[in-house]
Coordinates of C-alpha atoms and ligand atoms in Angstrom, one line a residue:
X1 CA 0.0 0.0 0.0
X2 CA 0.9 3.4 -1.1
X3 CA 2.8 5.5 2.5
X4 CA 2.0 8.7 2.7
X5 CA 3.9 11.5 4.5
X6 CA 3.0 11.1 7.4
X7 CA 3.5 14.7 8.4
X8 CA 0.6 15.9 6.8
X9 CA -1.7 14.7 9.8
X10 CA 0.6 16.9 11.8
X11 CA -1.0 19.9 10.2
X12 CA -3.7 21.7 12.4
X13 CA -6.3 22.7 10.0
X14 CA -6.1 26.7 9.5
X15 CA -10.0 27.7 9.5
X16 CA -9.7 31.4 10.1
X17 CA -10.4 32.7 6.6
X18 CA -13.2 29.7 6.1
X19 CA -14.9 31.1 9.9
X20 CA -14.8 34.6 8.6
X21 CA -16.2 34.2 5.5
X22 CA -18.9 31.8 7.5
X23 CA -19.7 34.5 9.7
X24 CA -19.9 36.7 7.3
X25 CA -22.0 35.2 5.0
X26 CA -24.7 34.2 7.8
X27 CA -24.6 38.0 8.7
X28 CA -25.4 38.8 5.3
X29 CA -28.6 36.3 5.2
X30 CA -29.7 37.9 7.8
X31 CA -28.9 41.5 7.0
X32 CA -29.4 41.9 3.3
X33 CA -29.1 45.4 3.2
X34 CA -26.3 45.9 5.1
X35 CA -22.8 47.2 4.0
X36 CA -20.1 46.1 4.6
X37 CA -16.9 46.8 4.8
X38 CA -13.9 44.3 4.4
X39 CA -10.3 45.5 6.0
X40 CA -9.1 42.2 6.2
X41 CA -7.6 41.3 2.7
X42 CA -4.5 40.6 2.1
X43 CA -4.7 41.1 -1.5
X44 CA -4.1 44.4 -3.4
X45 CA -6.9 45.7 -5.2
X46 CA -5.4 48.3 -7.5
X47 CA -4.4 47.0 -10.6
X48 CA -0.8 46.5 -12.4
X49 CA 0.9 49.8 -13.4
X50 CA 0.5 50.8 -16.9
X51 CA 4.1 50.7 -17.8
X52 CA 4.0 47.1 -16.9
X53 CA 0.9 45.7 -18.8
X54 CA 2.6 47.5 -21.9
X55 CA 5.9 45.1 -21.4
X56 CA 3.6 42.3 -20.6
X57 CA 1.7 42.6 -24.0
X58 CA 5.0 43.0 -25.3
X59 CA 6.2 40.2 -23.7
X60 CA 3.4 37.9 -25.3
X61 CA 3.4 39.6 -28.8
X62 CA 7.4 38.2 -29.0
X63 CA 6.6 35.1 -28.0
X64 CA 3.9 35.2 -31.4
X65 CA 7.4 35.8 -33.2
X66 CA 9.7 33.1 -34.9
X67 CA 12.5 35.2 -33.9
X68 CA 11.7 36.7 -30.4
X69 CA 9.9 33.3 -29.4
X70 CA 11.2 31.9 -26.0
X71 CA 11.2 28.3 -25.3
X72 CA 12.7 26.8 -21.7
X73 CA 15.0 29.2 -20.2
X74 CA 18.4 27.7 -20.1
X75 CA 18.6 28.1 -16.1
X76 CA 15.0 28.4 -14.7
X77 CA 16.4 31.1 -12.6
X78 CA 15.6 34.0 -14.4
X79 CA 16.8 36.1 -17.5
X80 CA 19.6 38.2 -16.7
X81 CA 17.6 41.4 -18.0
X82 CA 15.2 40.7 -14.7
X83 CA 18.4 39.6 -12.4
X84 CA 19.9 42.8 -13.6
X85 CA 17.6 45.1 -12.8
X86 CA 16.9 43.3 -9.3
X87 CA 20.8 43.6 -8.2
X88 CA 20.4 47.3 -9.8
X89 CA 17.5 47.6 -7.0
X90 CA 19.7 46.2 -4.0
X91 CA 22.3 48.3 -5.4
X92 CA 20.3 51.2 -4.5
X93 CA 20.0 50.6 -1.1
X94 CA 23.9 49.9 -0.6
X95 CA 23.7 46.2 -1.0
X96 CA 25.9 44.6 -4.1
X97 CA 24.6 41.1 -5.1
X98 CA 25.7 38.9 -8.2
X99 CA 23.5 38.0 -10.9
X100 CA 23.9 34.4 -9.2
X101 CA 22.7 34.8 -5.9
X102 CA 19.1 36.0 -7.5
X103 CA 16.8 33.5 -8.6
X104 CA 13.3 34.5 -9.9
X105 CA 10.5 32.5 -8.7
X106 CA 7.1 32.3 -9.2
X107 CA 6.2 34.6 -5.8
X108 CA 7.7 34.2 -2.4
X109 CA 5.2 31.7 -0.6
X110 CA 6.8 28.9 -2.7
X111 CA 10.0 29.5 -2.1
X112 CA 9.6 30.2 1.4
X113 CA 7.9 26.2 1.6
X114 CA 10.5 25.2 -1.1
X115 CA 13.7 26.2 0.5
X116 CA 13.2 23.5 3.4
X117 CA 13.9 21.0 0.7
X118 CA 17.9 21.7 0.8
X119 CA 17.8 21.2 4.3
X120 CA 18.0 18.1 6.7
X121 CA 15.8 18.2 10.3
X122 CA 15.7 20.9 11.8
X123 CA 15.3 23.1 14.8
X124 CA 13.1 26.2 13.5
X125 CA 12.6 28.9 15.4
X126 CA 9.2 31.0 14.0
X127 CA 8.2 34.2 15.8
X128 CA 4.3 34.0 17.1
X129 CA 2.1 35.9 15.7
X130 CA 3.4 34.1 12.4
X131 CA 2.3 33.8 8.9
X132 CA 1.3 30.4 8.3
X133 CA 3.3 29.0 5.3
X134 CA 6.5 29.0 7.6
X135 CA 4.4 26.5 10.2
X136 CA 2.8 24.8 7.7
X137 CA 5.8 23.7 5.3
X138 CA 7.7 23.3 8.3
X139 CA 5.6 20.6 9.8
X140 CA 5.2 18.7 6.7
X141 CA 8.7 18.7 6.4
X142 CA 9.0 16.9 9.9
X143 CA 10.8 19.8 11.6
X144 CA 10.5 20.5 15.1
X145 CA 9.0 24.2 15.7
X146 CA 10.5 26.4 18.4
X147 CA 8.8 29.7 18.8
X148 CA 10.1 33.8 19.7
X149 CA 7.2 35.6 21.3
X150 CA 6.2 39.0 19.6
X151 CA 4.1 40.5 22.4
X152 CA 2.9 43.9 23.5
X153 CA 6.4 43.7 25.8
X154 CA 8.7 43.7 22.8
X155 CA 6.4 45.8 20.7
X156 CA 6.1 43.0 18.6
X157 CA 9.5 42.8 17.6
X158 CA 11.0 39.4 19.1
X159 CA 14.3 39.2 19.8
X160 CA 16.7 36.1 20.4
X161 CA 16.2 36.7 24.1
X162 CA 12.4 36.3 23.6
X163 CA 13.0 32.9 22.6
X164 CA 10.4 30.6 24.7
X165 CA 11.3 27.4 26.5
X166 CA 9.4 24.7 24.7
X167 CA 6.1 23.6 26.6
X168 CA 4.0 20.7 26.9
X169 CA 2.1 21.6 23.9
X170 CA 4.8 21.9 21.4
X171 CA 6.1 18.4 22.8
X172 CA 3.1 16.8 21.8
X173 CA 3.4 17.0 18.1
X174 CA 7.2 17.0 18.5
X175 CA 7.8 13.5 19.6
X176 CA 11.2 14.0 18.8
X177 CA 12.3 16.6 21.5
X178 CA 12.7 14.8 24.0
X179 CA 13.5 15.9 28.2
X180 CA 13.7 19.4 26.6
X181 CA 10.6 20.9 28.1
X182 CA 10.9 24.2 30.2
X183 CA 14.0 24.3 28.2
X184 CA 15.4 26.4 25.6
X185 CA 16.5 24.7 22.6
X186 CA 18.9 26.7 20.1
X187 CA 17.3 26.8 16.5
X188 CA 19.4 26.3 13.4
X189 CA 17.2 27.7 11.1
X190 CA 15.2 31.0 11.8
X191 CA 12.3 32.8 10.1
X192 CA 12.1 36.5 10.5
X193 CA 9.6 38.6 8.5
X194 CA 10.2 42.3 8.3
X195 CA 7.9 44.5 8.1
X196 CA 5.7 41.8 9.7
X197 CA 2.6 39.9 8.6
X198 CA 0.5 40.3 10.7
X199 CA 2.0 42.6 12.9
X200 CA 3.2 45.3 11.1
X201 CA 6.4 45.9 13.0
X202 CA 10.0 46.9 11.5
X203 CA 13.3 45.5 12.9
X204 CA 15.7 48.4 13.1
X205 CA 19.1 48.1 11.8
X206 CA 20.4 46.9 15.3
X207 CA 17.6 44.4 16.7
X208 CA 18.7 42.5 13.3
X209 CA 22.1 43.1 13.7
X210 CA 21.2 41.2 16.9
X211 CA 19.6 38.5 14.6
X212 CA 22.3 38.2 12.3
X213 CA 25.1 38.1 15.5
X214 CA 22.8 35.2 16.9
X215 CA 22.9 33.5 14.0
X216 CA 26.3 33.7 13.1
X217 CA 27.2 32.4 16.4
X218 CA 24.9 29.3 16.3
X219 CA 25.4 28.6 13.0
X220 CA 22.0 29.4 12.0
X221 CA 20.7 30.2 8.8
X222 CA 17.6 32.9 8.9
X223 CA 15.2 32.8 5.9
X224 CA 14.3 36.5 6.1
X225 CA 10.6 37.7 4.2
X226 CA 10.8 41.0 2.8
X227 CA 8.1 40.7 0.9
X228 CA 6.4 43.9 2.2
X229 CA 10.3 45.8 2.0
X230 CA 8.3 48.4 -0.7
X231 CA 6.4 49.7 2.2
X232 CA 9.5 51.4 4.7
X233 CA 9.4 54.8 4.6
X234 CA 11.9 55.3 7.3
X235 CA 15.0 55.7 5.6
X236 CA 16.9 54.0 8.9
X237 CA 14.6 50.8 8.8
X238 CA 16.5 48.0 6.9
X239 CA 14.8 47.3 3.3
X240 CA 17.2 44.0 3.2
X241 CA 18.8 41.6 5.8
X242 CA 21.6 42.2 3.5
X243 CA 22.1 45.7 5.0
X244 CA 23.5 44.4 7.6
X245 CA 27.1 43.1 8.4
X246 CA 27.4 39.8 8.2
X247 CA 24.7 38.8 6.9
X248 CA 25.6 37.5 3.5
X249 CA 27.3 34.4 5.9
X250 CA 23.8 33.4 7.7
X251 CA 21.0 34.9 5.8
X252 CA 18.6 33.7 2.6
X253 CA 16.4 36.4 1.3
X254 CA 12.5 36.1 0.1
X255 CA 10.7 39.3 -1.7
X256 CA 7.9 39.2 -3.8
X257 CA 6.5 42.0 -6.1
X258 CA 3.3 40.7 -5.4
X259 CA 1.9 44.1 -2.7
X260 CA 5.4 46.0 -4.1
X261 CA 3.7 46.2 -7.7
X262 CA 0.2 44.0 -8.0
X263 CA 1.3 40.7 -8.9
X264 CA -0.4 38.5 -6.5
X265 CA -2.7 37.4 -10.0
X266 CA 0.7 37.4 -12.2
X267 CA 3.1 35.7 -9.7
X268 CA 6.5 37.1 -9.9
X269 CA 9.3 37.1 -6.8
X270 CA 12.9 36.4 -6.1
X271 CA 14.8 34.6 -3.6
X272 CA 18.9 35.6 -2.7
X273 CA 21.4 33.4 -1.5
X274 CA 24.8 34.9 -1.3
X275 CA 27.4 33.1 -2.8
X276 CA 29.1 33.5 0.8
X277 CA 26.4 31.3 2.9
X278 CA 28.1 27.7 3.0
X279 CA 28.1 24.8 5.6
X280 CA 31.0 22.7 6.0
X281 CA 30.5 18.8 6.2
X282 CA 33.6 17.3 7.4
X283 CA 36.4 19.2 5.0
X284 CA 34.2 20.1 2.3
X285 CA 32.2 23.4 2.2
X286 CA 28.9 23.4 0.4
X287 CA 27.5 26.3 -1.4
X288 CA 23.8 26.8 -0.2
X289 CA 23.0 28.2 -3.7
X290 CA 24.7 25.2 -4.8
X291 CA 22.4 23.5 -3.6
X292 CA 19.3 25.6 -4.3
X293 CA 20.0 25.2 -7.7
X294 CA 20.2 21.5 -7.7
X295 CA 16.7 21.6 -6.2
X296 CA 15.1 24.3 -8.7
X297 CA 17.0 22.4 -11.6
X298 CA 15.0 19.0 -10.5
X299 CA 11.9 20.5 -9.8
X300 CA 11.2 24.2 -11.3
X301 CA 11.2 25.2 -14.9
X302 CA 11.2 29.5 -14.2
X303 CA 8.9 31.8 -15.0
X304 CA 6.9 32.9 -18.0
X305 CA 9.4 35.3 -20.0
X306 CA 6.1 38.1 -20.5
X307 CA 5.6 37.8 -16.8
X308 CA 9.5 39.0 -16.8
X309 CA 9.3 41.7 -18.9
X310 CA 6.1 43.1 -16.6
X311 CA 8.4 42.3 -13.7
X312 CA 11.5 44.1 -15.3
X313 CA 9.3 46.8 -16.0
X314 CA 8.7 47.4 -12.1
X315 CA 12.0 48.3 -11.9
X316 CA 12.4 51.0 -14.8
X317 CA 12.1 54.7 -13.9
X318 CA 9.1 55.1 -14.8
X319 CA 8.0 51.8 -13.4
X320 CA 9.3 52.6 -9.6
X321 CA 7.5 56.1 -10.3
X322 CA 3.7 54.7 -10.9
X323 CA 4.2 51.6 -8.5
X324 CA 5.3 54.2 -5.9
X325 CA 1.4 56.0 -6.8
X326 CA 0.0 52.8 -5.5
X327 CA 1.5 51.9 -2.7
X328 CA 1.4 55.5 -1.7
X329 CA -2.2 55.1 -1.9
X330 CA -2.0 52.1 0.4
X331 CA -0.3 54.1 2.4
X332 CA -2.7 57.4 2.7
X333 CA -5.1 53.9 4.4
X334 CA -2.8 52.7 6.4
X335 CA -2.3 56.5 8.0
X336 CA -6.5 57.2 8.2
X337 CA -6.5 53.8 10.2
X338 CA -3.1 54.6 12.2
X339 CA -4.9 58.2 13.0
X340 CA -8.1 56.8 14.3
X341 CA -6.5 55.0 16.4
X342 CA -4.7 56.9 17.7
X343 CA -7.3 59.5 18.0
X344 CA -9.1 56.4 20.0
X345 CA -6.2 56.0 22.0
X346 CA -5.7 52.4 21.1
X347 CA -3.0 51.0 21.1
X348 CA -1.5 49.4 17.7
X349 CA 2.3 48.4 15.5
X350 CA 2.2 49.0 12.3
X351 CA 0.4 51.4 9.5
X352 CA 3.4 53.4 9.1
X353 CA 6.1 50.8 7.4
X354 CA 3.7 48.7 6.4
X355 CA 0.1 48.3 5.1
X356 CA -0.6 46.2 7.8
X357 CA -2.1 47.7 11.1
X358 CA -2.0 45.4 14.5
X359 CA -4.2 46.8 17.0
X360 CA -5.4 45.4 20.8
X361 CA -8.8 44.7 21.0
X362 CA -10.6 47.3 23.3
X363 CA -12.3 46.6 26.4
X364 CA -10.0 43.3 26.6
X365 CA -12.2 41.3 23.9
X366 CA -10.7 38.4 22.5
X367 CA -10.0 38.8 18.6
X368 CA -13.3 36.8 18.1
X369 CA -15.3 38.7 20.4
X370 CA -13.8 42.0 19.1
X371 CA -14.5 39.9 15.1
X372 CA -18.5 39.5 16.1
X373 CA -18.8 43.1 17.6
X374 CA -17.0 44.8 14.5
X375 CA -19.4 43.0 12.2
X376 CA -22.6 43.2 13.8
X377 CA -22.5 46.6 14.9
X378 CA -20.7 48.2 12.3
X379 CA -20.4 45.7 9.5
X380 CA -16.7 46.0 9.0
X381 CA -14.5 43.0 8.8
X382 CA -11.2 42.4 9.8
X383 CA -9.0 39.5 11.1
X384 CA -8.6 38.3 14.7
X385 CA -4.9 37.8 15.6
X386 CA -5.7 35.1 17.4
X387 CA -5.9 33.2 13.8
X388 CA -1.7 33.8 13.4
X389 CA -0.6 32.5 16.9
X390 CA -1.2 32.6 20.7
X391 CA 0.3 35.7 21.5
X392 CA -2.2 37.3 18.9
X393 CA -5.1 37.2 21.0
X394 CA -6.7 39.8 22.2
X395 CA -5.3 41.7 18.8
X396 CA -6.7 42.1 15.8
X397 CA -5.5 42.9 12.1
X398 CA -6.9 45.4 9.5
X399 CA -5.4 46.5 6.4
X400 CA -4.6 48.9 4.1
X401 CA -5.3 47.1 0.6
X402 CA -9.0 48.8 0.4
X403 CA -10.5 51.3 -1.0
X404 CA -9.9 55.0 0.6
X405 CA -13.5 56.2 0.4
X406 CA -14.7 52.5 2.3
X407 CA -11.1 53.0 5.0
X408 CA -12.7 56.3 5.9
X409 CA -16.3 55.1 5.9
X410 CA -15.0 52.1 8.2
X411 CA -13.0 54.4 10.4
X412 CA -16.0 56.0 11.3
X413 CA -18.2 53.6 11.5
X414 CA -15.0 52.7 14.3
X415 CA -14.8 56.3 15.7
X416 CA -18.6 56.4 16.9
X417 CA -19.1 52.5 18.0
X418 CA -16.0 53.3 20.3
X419 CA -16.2 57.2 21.5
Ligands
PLP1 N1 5.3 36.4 2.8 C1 4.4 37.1 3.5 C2 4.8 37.6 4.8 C3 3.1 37.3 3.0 O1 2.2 38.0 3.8 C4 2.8 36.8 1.7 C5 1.4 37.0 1.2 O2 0.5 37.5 1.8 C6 3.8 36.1 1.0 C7 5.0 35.9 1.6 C8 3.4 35.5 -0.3 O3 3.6 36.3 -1.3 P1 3.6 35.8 -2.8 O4 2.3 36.4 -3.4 O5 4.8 36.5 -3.3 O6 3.6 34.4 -2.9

């Protein structure tokens, strides 16, 4: 008979999105002629920049051409027109990468799953509140899962010293930790995601110095997600993981033009592994991108070339300029919800570095509770925290993906249910 990966049953079942849109959809039955108001994607809504639809047509219209027509790409990894104008992008914030250590993918959510493929069993230390997919692909993988805690202590910005000692509940599915509990284990591979889904929160240059330092030391290797890197403002915050010292020894990178530029429907990221991140078994030292490429060579094919011309297009003058319209727009959200807020005198991370805004329920509702009042009273919807983690109850996530007219109607709606 046919064995299955066992570590499939491992996975707890994710129902938050399935019990919102339930609750919602009951709501509506019963209130017809209600609006409402949904803060909870996490999708864009505006659509692709004009200067890159015009290189995706272009894109198709050569591959109608004997002479322009693109088969396989030799490498899978990306043409070096897109590479290019990616390590032209890093070059701009101070960091020099080779056309080698960037691969193109097909978004960052698989490669953040994939990547665990190059890697034996683990220790892997996820931060909580967490976005799924690092749980998730780390459990079917058979890893064991240690956990930082982002809390309102740490401003939701956990640091190696926020490391938890594993309890009773993580031994359960972790049959393989064994006389470890009330102990801290040291991880040797780390995911940190900056700015934060669902948090919002920035590590500053120095807390991921701190990272990187930790990392070095234990010869860990962090997987950092910058997939929301298009949001900083702050000229101090860290766009990269690459920006700091060091890092090119211990640190992978994810990013994603899928909330930079709209390509969550077109699919278009990039993963960098610096030629300088090995591990040594016995007295030979092995490339990590060595590796990656074996594993993209046996199981990945690249991208569609049209999808990378729209993608190289993000990264033209003109591209930056109307992608930077959009997620200015995002932004101008993200500050009505910050303001209201604050004007309610609730306290919240995020909304300023990112288009996510992480907010504590008020009158110490549970996310759920907080869920059920939000909707029934004022028919806006957004995403109890309690859905990412344990340290995310009691907080609650709204974001700035919407439209501005329905952001200000919501915050209103907000402003008098709570004043
Ligand atoms: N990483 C984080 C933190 C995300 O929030 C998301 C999507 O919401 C992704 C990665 C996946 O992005 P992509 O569309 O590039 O697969």
């Amino acid at each position: 008979m046919v064995k299955i990966n066992e570590n499939f049953l491992k996975l707890e079942k994710n129902y938050l999105f399935i019990d919102i849109a339930k609750k919602i959809n009951a709501y509506k039955e019963k209130n017809p002629d209600k609006k409402i108001i949904r803060m909870g994607i996490g999708d864009v809504t505006l659509p692709l920049a004009p200067v890159v639809v015009e290189a995706f047509k272009k894109g198709c219209d050569e591959m109608g051409v004997k002479e322009t027509f693109k088969g396989y790409e030799d490498s899978g990894a990306g043409y070096d027109f897109l590479k290019q104008a990616v390590a032209d992008y890093y070059k701009n914030n101070g960091v020099e990468l080779t056309l080698n250590e960037i691969r193109i993918n097909d978004g960052a959510k698989s490669d953040c799953g994939n990547i665990i493929d190059i890697f034996g069993e683990n220790v892997v230390l996820l931060t909580d509140p967490v976005y799924p997919v690092y749980a998730n692909s780390n459990i079917m993988q058979g890893n064991t899962i240690i956990y930082a805690n982002s809390n309102e202590e740490n401003n939701f910005t956990a640091m190696p010293s926020d490391i938890s000692v594993v309890n009773e509940e993580q031994k359960g599915f972790k049959e393989k930790i064994v006389n470890v509990v009330n102990k801290i284990i040291k991880p040797s591979l780390i995911y940190l995601c900056s700015p934060n889904n669902p948090t919002g929160s920035v590590y500053n240059k120095e807390q991921l110095k701190e990272w990187v330092d930790y990392a070095l030391k234990n010869e860990a290797i962090i997987i950092f997600d910058a997939a929301y890197e298009a949001f900083i403002t702050d000229s101090s915050l860290p766009r990269s993981i690459f920006e700091i010292e060091g890092a090119k020894k211990c640190a992978i990178e994810m990013c994603s033009l899928s909330k930079t530029a709209g390509f969550t429907g077109v699919r278009c990221g990039y993963t960098v592994i610096p030629e300088e991140l090995v591990v040594k078994k016995g007295d030979t030292t092995i490339k990590i991108a060595d590796l990656w490429s074996q594993r993209q060579g046996s199981k990945f094919n690249g991208i569609s070339y049209p999808v990378q011309c729209a993608a190289a297009a993000v990264f033209t003058d003109l591209g930056q300029k109307q992608i930077k319209e959009n997620i200015a727009y995002y932004q101008a959200n993200a500050k009505i919800i910050a303001d209201t807020l604050t004007k309610l005198n609730i306290k919240f991370t995020g909304g300023i570095n990112s288009p996510y805004i992480w907010f504590k329920c008020p009158d110490n509702q549970s996310s759920w509770e907080f869920f059920d009042r939000l909707l029934n009273e004022i028919q806006v919807v957004g995403t109890p925290g309690a859905g990412f983690g344990k340290n995310g109850e009691g907080w609650f996530r709204l974001t700035a993906f919407g439209d501005k007219d329905l952001t200000l109607e919501a915050m209103e709606r907000l402003t008098s249910l709570l004043s």
